[in-house]
PDB file of C-alpha atoms in Angstrom:
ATOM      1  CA  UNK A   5     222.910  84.070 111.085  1.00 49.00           C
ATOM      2  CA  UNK A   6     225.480  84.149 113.458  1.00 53.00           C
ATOM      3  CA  UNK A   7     229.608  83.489 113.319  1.00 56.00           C
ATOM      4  CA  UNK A   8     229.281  80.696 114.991  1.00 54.00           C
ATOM      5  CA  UNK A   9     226.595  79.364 113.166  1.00 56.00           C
ATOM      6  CA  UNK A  10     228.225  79.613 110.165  1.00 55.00           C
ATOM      7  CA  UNK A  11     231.367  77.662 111.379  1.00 55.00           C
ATOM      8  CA  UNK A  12     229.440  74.603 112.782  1.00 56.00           C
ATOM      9  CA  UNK A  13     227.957  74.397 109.256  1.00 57.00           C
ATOM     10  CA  UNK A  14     231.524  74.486 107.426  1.00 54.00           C
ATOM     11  CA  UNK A  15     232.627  71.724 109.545  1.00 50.00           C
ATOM     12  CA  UNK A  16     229.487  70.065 108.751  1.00 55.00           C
ATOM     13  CA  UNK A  17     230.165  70.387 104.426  1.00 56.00           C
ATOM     14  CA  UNK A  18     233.945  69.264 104.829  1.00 59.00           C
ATOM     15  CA  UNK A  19     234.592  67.999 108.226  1.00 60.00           C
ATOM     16  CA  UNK A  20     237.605  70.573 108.571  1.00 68.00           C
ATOM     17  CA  UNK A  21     237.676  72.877 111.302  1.00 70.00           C
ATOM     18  CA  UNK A  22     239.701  75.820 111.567  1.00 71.00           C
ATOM     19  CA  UNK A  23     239.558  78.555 114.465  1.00 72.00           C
ATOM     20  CA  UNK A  24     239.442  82.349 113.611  1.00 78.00           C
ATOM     21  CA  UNK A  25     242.457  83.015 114.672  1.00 76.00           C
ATOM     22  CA  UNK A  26     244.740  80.211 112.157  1.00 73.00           C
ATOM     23  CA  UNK A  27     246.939  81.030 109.289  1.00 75.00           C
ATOM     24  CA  UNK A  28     248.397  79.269 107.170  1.00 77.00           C
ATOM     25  CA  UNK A  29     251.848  80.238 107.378  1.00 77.00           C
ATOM     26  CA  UNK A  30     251.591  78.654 110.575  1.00 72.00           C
ATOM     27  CA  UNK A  31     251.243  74.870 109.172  1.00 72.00           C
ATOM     28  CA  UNK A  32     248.535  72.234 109.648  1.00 72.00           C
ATOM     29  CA  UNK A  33     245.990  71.733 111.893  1.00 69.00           C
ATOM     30  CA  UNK A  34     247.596  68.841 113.344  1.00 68.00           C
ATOM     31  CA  UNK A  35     251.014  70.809 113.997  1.00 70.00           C
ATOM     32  CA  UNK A  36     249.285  73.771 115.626  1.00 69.00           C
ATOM     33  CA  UNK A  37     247.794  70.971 118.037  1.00 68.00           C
ATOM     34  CA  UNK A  38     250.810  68.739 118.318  1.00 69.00           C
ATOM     35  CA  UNK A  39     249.097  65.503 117.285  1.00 71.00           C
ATOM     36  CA  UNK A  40     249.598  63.010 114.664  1.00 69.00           C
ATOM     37  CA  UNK A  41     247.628  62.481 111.745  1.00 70.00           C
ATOM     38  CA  UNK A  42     247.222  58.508 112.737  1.00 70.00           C
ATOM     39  CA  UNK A  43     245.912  59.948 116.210  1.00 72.00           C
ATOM     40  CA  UNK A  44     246.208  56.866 118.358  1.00 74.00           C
ATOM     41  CA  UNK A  45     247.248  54.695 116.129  1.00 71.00           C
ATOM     42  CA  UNK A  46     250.677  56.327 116.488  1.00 74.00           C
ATOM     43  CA  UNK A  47     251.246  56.017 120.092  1.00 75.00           C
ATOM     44  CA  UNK A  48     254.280  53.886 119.405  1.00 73.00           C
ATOM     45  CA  UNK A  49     255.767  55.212 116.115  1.00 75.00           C
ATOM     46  CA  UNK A  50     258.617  56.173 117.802  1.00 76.00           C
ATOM     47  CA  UNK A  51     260.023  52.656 118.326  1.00 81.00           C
ATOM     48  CA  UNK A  52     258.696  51.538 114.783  1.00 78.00           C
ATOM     49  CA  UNK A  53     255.515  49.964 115.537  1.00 81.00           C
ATOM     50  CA  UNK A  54     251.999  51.097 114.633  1.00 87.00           C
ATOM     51  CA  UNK A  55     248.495  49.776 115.117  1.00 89.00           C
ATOM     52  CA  UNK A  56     246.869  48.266 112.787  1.00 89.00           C
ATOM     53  CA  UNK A  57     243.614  45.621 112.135  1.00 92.00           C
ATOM     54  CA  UNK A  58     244.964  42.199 111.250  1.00 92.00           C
ATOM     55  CA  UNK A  59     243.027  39.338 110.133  1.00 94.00           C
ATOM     56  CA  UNK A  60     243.874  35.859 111.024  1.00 92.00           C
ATOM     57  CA  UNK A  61     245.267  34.092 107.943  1.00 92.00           C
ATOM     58  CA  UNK A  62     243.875  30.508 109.311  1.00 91.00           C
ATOM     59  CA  UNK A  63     242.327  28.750 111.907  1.00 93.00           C
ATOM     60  CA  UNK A  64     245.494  28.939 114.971  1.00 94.00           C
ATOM     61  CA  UNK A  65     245.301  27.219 118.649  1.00 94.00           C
ATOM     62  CA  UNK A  66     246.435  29.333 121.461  1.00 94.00           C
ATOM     63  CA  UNK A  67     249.839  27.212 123.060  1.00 93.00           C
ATOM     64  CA  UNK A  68     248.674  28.544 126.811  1.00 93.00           C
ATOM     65  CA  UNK A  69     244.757  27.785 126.604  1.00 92.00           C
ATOM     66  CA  UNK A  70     244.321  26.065 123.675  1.00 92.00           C
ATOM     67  CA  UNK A  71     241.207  28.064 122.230  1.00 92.00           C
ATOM     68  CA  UNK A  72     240.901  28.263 119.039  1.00 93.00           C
ATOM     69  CA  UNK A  73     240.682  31.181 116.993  1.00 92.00           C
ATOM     70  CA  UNK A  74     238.970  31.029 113.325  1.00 92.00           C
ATOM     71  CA  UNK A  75     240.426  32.412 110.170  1.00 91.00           C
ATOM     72  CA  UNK A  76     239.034  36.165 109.660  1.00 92.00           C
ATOM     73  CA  UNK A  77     238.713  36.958 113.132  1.00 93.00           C
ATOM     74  CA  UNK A  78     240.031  40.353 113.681  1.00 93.00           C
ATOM     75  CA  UNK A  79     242.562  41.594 115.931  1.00 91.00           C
ATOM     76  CA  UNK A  80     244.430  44.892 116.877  1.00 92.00           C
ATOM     77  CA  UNK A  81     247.443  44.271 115.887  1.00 93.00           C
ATOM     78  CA  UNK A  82     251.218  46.088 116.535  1.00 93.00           C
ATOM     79  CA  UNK A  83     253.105  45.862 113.260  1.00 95.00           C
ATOM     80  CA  UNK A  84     256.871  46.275 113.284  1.00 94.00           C
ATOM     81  CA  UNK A  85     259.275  46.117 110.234  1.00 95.00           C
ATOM     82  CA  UNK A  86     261.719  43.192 111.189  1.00 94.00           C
ATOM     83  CA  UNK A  87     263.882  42.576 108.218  1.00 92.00           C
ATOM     84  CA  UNK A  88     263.783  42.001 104.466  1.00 94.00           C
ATOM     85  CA  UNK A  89     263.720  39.691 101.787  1.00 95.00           C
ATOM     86  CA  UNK A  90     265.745  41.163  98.915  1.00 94.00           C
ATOM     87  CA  UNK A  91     263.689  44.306  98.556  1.00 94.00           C
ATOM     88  CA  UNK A  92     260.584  42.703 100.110  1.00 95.00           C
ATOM     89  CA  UNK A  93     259.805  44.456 103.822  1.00 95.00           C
ATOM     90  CA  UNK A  94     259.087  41.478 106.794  1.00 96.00           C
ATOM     91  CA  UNK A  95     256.471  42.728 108.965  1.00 96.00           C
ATOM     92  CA  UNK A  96     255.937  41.641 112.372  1.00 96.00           C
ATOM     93  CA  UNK A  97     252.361  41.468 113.500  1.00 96.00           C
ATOM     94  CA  UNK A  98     251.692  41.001 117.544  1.00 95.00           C
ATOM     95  CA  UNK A  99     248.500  40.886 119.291  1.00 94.00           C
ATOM     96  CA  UNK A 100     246.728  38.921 122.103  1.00 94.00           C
ATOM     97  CA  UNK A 101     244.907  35.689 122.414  1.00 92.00           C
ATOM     98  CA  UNK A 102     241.573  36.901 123.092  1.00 91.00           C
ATOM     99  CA  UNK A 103     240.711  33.942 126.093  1.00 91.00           C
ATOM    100  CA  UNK A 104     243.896  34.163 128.100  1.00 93.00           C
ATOM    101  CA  UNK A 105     246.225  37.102 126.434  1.00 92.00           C
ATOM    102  CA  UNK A 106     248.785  35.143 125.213  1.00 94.00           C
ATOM    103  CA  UNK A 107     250.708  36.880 122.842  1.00 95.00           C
ATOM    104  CA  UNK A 108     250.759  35.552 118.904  1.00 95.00           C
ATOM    105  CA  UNK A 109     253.559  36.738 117.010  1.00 96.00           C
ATOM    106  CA  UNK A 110     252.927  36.203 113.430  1.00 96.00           C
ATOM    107  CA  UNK A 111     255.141  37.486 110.592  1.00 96.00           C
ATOM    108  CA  UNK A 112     254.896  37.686 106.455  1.00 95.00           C
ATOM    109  CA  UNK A 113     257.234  35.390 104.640  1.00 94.00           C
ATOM    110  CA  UNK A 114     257.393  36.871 101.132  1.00 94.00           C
ATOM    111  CA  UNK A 115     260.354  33.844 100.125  1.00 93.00           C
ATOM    112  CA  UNK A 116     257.113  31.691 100.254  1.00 91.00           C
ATOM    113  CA  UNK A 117     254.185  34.107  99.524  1.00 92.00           C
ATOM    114  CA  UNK A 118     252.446  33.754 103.054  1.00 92.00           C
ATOM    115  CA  UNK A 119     252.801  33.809 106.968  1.00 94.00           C
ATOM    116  CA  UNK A 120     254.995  32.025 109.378  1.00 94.00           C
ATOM    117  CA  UNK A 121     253.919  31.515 113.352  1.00 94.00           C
ATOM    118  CA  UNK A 122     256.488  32.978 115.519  1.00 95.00           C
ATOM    119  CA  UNK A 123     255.338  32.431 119.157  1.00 94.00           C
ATOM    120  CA  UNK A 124     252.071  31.868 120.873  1.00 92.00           C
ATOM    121  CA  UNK A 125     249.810  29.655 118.717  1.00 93.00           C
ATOM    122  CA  UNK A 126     250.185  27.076 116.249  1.00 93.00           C
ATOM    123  CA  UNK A 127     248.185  26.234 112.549  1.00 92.00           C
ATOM    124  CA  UNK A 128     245.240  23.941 113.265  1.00 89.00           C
ATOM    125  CA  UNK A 129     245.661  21.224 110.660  1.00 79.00           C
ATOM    126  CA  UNK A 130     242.442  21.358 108.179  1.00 70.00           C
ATOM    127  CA  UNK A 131     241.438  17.726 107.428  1.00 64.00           C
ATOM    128  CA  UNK A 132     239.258  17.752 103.925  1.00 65.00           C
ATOM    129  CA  UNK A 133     238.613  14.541 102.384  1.00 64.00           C
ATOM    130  CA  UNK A 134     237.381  14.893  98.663  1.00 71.00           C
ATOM    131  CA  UNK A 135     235.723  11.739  98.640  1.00 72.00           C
ATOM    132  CA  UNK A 136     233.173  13.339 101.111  1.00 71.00           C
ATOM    133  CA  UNK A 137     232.454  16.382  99.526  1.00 64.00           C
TER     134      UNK A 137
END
């Protein structure tokens, strides 16, 4: 069997490649090629913010449109470190309506163990009547 043949198979058993010609002294993969080991995901981790998937809390309307947006819908979502609450980090999570792109700007609220609305939507008031059930 060939060199090359042999290679495609290692990347195959531990999805690492590494070309004939690296060392180690040299570093990591990802520092030989310049790139970051969040890939994409990183293409703003210089100002503090990184992408993530965020789940909608609860049902929100959009202020612009008003369409409505169900709780577990996911989003991509830039999170940003805004502040903290004694030792507690407040995260800033921003992402776009998906009807109109209106930005939501949601962030955590540790002081009362959930999430406040910022700017772009407000929490659809869930009417439940026991007596029904």
């Amino acid at each position: 069997m060939s060199q090359s043949g042999l290679a495609i198979k290692a990347t195959r058993a531990d999805n690492f490649y590494f070309p004939p010609d690296y060392e180690e002294r040299h570093g990591t993969i990802n520092k030989i090629n310049k790139a970051h080991t969040l890939g994409k995901r990183a293409k703003y981790i210089s100002d503090g913010i990184i992408i993530i998937r965020f789940e909608m809390p609860f049902h929100v309307r959009c202020d612009k449109c008003l369409q409505r947006t169900a709780q577990g819908v996911r989003f991509n979502a830039r999170k940003k470190k805004v502040g903290s609450y004694y030792t507690t980090p407040i995260y800033e999570f921003t992402f776009l309506c998906k009807k109109c792109e209106n930005p939501f700007v949601i962030r955590t609220d540790p002081e009362h163990a959930g999430y406040s609305l910022e700017s772009g939507c407000t929490k659809c008031a869930m009417e439940w009547d026991p007596k029904s059930a």
